Coordinates of C-alpha atoms and ligand atoms in Angstrom, one line a residue:
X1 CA 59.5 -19.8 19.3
X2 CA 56.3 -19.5 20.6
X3 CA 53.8 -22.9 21.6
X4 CA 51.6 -23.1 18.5
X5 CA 54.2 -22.5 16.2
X6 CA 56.2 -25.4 17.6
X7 CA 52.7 -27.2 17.4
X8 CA 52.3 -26.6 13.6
X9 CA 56.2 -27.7 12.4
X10 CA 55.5 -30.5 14.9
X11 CA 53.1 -31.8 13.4
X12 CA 54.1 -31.0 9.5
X13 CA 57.9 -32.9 10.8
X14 CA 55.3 -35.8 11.3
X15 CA 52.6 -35.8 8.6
X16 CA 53.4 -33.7 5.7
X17 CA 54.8 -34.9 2.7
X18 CA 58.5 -33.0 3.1
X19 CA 58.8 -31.6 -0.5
X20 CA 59.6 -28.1 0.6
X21 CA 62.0 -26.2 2.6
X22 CA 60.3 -24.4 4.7
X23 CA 61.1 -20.9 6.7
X24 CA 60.7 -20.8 10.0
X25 CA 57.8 -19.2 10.2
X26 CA 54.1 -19.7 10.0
X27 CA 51.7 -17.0 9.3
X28 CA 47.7 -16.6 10.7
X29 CA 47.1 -13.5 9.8
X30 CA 47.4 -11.2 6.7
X31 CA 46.0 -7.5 5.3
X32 CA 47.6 -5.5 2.4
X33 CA 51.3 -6.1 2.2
X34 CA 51.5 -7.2 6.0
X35 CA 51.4 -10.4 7.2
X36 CA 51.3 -11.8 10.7
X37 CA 52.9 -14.9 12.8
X38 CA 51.7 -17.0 15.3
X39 CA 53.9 -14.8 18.0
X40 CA 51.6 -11.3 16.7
X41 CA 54.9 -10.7 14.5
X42 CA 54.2 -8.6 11.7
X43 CA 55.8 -8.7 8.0
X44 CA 56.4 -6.7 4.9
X45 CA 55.1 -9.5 2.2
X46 CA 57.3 -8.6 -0.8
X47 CA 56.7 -12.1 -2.1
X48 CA 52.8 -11.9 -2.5
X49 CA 52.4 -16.3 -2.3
X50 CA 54.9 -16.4 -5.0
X51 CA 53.3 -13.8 -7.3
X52 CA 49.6 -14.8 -6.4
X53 CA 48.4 -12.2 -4.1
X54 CA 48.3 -8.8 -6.3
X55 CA 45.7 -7.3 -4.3
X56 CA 47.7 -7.9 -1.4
X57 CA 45.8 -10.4 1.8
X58 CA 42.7 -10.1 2.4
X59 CA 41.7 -7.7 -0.1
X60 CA 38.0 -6.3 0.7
X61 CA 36.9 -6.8 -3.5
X62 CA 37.7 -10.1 -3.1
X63 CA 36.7 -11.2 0.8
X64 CA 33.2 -9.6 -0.1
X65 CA 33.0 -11.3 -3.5
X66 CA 34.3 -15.2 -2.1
X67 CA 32.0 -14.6 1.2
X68 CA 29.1 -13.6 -1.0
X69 CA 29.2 -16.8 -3.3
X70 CA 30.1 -18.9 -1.0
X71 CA 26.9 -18.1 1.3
X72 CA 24.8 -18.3 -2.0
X73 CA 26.2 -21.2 -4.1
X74 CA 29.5 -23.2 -4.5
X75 CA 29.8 -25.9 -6.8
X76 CA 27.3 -27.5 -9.4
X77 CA 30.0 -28.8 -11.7
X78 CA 30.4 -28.2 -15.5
X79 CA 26.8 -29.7 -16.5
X80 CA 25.0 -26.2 -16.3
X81 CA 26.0 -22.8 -17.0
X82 CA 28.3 -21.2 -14.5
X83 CA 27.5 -17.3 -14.5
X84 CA 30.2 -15.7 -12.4
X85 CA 32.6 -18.0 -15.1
X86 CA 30.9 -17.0 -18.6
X87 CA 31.3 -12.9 -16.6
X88 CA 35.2 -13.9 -16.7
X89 CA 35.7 -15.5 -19.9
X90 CA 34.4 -12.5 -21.4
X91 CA 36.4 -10.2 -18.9
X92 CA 39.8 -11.9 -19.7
X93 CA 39.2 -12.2 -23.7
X94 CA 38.0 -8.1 -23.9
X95 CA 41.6 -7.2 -22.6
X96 CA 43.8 -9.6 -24.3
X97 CA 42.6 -11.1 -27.5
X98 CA 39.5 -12.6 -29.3
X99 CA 38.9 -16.4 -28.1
X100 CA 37.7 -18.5 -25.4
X101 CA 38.5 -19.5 -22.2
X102 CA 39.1 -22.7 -20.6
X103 CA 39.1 -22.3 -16.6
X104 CA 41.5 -25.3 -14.6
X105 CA 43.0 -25.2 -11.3
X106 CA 46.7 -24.5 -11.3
X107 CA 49.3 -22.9 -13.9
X108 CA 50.6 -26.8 -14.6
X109 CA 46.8 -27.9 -15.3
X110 CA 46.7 -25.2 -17.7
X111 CA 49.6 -25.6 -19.8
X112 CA 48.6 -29.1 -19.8
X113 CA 45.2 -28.2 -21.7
X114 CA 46.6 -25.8 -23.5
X115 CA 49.1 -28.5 -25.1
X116 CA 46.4 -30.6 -25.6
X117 CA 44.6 -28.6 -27.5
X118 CA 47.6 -27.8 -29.5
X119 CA 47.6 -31.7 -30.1
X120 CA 43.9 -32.0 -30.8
X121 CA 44.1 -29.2 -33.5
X122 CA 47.0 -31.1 -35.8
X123 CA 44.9 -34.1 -35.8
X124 CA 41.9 -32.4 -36.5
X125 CA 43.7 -31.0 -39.4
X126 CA 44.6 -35.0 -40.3
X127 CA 48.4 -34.4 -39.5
X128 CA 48.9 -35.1 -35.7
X129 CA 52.0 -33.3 -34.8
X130 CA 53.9 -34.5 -31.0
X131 CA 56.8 -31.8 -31.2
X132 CA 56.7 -29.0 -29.3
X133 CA 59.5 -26.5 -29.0
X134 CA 60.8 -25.0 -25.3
X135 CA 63.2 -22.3 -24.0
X136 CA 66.0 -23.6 -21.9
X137 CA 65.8 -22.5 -18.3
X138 CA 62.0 -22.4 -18.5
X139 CA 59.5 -23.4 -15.6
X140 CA 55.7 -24.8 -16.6
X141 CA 54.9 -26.9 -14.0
X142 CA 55.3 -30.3 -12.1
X143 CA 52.7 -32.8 -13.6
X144 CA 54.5 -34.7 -16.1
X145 CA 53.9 -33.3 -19.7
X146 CA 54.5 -29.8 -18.1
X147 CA 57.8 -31.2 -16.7
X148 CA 58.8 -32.3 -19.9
X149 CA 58.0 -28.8 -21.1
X150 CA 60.3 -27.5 -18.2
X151 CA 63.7 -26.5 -19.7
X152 CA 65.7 -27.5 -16.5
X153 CA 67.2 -30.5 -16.9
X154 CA 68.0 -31.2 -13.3
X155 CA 64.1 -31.3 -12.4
X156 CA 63.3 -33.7 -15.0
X157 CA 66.0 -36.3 -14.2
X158 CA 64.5 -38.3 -11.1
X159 CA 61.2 -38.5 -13.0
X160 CA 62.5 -40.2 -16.2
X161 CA 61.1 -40.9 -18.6
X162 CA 59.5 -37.6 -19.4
X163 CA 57.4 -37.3 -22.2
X164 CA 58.9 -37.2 -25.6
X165 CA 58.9 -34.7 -28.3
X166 CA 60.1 -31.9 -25.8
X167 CA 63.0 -30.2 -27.5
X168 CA 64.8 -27.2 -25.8
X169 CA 66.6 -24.7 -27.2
X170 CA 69.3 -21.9 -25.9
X171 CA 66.9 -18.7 -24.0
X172 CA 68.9 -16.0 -26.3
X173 CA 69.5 -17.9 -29.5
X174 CA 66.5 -16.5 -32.3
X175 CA 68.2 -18.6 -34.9
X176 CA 68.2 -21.9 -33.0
X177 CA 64.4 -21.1 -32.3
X178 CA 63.7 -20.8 -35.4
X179 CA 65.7 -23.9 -36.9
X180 CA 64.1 -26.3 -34.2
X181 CA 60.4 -25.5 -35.3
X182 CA 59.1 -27.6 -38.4
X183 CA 56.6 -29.3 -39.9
X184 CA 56.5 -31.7 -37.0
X185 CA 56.1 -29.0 -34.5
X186 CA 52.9 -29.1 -32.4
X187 CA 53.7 -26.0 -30.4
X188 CA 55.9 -23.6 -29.3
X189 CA 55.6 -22.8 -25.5
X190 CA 57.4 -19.8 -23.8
X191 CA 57.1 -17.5 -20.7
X192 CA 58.1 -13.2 -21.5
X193 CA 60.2 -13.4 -18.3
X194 CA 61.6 -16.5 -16.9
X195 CA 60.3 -16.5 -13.3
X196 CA 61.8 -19.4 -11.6
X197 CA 65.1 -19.6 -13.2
X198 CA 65.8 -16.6 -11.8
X199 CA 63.2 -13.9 -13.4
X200 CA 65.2 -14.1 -16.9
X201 CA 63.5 -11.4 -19.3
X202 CA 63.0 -13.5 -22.8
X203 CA 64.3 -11.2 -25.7
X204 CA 62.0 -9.3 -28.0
X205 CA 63.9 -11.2 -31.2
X206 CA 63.2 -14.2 -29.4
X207 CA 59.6 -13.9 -29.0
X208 CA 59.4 -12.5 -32.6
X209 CA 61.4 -15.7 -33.8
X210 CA 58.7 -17.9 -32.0
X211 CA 56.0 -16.0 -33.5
X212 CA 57.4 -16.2 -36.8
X213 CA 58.5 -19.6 -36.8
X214 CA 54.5 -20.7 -36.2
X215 CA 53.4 -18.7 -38.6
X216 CA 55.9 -20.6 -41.0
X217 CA 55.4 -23.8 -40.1
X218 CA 51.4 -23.9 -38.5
X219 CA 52.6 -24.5 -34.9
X220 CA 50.6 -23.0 -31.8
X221 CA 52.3 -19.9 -29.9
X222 CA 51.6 -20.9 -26.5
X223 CA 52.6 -17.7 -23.9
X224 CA 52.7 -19.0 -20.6
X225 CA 51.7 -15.7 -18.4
X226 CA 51.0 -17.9 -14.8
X227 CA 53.9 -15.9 -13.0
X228 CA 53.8 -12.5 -15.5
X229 CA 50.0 -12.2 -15.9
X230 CA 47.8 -9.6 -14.2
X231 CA 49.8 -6.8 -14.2
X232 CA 53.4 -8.0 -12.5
X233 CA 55.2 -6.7 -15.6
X234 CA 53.6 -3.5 -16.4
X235 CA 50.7 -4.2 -18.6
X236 CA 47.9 -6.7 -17.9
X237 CA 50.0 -9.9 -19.7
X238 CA 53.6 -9.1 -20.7
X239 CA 52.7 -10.3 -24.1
X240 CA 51.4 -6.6 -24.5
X241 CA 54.9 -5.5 -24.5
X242 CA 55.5 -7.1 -27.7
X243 CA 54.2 -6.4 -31.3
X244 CA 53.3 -10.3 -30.4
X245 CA 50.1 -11.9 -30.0
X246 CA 49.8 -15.5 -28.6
X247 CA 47.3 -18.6 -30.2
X248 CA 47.1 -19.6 -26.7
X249 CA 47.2 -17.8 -23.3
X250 CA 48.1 -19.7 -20.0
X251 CA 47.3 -17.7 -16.3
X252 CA 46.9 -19.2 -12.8
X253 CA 49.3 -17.7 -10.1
X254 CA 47.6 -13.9 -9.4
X255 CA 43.9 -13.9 -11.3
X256 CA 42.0 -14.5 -8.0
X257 CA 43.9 -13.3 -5.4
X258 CA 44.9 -16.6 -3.9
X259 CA 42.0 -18.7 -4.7
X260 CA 43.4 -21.3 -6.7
X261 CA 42.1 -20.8 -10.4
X262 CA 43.9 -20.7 -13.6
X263 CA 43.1 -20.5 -17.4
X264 CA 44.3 -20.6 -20.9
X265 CA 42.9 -18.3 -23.3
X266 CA 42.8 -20.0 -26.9
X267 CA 42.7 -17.7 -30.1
X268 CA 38.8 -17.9 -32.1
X269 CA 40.7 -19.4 -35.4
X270 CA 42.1 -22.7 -33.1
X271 CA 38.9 -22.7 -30.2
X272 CA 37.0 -25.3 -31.7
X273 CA 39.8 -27.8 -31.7
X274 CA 38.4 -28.9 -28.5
X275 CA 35.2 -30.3 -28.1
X276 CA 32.9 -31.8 -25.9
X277 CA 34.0 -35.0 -24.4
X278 CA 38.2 -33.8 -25.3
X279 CA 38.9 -32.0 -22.2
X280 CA 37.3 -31.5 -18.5
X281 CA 37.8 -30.2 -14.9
X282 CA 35.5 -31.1 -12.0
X283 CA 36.5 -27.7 -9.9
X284 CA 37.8 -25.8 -13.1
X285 CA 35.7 -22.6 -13.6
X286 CA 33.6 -23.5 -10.1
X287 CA 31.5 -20.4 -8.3
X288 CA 34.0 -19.5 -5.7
X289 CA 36.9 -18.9 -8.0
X290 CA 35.3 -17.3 -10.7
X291 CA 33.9 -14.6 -8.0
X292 CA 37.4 -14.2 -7.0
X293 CA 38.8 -14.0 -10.2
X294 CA 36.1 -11.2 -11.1
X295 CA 36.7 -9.3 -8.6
X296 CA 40.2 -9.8 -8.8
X297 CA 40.9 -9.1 -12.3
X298 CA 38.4 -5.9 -12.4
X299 CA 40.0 -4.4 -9.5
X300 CA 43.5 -4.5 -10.8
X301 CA 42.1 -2.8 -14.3
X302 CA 39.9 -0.4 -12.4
X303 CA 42.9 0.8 -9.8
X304 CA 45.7 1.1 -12.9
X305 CA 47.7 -1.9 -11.2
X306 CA 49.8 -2.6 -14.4
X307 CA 51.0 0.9 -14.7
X308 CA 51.8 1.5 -11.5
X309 CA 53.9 -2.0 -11.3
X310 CA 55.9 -0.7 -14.1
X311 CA 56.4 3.1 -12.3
X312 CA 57.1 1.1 -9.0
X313 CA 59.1 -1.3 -10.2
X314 CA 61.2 0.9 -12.5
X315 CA 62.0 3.0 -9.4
X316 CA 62.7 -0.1 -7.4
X317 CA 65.0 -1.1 -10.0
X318 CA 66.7 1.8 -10.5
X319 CA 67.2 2.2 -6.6
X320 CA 68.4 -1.7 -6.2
X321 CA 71.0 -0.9 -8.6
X322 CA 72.3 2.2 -7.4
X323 CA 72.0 0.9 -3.9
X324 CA 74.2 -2.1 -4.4
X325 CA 76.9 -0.6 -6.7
X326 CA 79.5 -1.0 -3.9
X327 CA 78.0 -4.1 -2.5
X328 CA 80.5 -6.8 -3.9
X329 CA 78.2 -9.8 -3.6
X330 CA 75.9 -8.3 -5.9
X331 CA 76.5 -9.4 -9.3
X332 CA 73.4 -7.2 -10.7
X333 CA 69.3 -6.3 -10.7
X334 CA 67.1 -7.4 -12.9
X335 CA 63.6 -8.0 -14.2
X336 CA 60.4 -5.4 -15.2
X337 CA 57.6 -4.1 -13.4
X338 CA 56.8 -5.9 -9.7
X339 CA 58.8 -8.8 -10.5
X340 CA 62.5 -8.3 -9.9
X341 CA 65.8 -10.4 -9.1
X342 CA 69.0 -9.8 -7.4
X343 CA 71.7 -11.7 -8.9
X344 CA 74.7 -13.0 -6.3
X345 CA 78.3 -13.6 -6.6
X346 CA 77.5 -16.8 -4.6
X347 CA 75.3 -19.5 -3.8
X348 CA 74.0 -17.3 -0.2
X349 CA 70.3 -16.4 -1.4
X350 CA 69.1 -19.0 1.5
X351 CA 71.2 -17.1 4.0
X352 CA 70.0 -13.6 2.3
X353 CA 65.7 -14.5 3.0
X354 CA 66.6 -15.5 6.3
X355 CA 68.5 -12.2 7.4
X356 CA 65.7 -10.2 5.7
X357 CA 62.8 -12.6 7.5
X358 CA 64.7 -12.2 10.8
X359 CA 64.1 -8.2 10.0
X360 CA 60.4 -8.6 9.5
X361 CA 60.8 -8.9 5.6
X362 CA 59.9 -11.7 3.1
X363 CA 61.6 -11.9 0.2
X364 CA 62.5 -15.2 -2.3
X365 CA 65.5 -16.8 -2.8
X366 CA 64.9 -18.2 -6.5
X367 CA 67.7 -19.6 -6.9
X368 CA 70.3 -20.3 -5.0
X369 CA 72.3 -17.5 -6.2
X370 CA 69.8 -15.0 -6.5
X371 CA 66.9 -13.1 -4.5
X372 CA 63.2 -12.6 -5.8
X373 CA 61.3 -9.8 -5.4
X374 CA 57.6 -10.2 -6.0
X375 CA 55.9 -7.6 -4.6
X376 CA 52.0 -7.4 -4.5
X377 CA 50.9 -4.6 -6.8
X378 CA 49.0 -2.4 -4.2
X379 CA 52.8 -1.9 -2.5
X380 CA 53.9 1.7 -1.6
X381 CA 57.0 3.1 -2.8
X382 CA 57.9 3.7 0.7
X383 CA 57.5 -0.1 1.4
X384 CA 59.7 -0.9 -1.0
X385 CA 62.3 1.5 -0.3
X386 CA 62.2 -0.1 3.4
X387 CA 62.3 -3.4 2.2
X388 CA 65.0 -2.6 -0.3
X389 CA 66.9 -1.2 2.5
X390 CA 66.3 -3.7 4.6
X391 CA 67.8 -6.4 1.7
X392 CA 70.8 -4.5 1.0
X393 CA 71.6 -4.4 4.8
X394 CA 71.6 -8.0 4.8
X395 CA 73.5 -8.4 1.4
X396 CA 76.4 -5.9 3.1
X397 CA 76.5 -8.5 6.0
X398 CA 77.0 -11.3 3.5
X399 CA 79.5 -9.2 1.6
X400 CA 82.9 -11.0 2.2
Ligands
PLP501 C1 55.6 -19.7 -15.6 C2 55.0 -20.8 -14.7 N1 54.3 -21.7 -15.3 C3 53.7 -22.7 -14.6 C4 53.8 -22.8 -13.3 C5 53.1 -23.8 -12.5 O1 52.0 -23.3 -11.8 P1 51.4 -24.2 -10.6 O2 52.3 -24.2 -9.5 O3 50.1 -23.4 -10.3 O4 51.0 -25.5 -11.2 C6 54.6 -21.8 -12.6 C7 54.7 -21.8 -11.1 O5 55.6 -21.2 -10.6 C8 55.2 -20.8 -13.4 O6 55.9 -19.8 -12.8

């Protein structure tokens, strides 16, 4: 290992709050799907910053854009008018659905709002409703309602008591959906594809039982798209998929590129449940994100992104699967578009991202049975035949 790495895990061993486990690695440099470590090491990045970086590092659109602002304004607040933010709102509502925008900083932030306006419009209505109805297995965040939201039981347990009204019911189970949502139901809140617990594609009947369920009963539909917005899935926001349209909206993870920003998008009929005074963000919607954003979100549109993630990640799916037929750690591939897992026989997905990091390759290991695949959508197909390659060389070593 070379001097300044040791310098930086030195010095995180001593000062950083140790809540992750990190590789050993540390990168300064990055362009396109390559990134760089302290030693002049370079990388094939098919984890984009956990599904953040779509344009891949550094991407010109967005260096000019963030440079630009940030040599003519930065922050003013939420007081006055924020130009490069109204430019998105009206960006992200003309390619998903009529409504308005609120802009936070994180995916967790913005499921937060978005359940609070979910709150805000049952009282409004003189009926305040606390319920809101989850998938088991789902991921929304770390702050606490968003915990409570999360349908992994394990997370929530140190942190007890979570916030009540949370119920969860089974990921495949249309019926049980259905039957939990009533007249006491605030929201529902689901992602398409289950990113953390493993990229765990939500069934159409599912997301057709949520829909119909808060039509029945008055409850929000709250589509969390922070890990399967912007294109990862095939189309802009895996809702599109669906003959489904959401009351709310939730993004963060890829809309700027790695500048942190997020948003929920909140359906005309429900937008004035919040009002001045209800709901706030000191950084949310700021100059430097918004410019990313822009340039982030119109350059994935202009350059076809969505549609090439589903042709590339069809392929790559496809290819996985046939690769690793014979391959008896491999249990089986799945996912859509750019955002794919590789389910194991056993708990070795650690041991897999090392072997493929030691081979220049970043991958995710999800779980600890499976591996995560979250390429940014500028990736070749040749990049990920060689990092596919490259995983199922290390999977065959792992094969007992
Ligand atoms: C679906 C989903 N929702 C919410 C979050 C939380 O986002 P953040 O880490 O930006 O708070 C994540 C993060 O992985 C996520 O995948």
């Amino acid at each position: 290992m070379d001097e300044r790495y040791r310098l930086i895990e030195s010095l995180d061993a001593e000062y950083v709050l140790q809540t992750f486990n990190r590789l050993p690695v540390a990168f300064v440099r990055g362009e396109g799907t390559c990134l760089w470590d302290t030693a002049g090491r370079e990388y094939l990045d098919l984890v984009s910053g956990l599904g953040v970086t779509v344009l891949g590092h550094c991407h010109p659109a967005v260096t000019e854009a963030v440079c630009g602002q940030a040599a003519r304004l930065v922050h003013t607040t939420n007081l006055y008018y924020v130009e490069p933010q109204a430019r998105l709102a009206r960006l992200l509502v003309k390619n998903s659905f009529p409504g308005r925008c609120f802009f936070a900083n994180s995916g967790a932030e913005a499921n937060e709002g978005a359940l609070k306006l979910a709150r805000k419009y049952h009282y409004l209505k003189g009926r305040p409703r606390g319920k809101v109805v989850c998938l088991e297995g789902a991921f929304h965040g770390r702050t606490l309602a968003t915990l409570s939201a999360t349908g992994q039981p394990a997370k929530r347990e140190p942190f007890k008591p979570v916030m009540p009204g949370f119920e969860h019911v089974p990921l495949e189970d249309p019926g049980a959906l259905r039957d939990a949502v009533d007249d006491e139901t605030a929201a529902v809140m689901l992602e398409l594809i289950q990113g953390e617990s493993g990229v765990r594609p939500v069934s159409a009947e599912v997301v057709e039982a949520a829909r119909e369920a808060c039509d029945r009963t008055g409850a929000l539909l709250i589509i969390d798209e922070v890990q399967t917005g912007l294109g990862r899935t095939g189309k802009l926001f895996a809702f599109q998929h669906y003959g489904v349209i959401p009351d709310v909206m939730t993004l963060a993870k890829g809309i700027a590129n790695g500048v942190p920003t997020a948003a929920f998008i909140v359906a005309t009929q429900y937008a004035d449940a919040l009002s001045p005074g209800d709901h706030g963000s000191t950084f949310g919607g700021g100059f430097l994100a918004c410019s990313a954003a822009l340039a982030t979100v119109q350059t994935v549109i202009d350059d076809g992104l969505p549609e090439k993630a589903g042709t590339l990640g069809g392929m790559l799916l496809e290819r996985l699967r046939s690769m690793t037929e014979g391959v008896g750690l491999v249990k089986g591939v799945r996912g859509r578009g750019l955002m794919l897992a590789v389910q194991l026989e056993r708990d070795v997905s650690w041991q897999a991202v090392k072997g493929c990091l030691e081979r220049g390759v970043l991958v995710n290991n999800v779980t600890p049975d499976a591996v995560r695949l979250l390429p940014p959508l500028i990736v070749e197909e040749e990049e990920l035949v060689r990092g596919a390659q490259v995983l199922v060389d290390v999977l065959e070593g792992l094969d007992e």
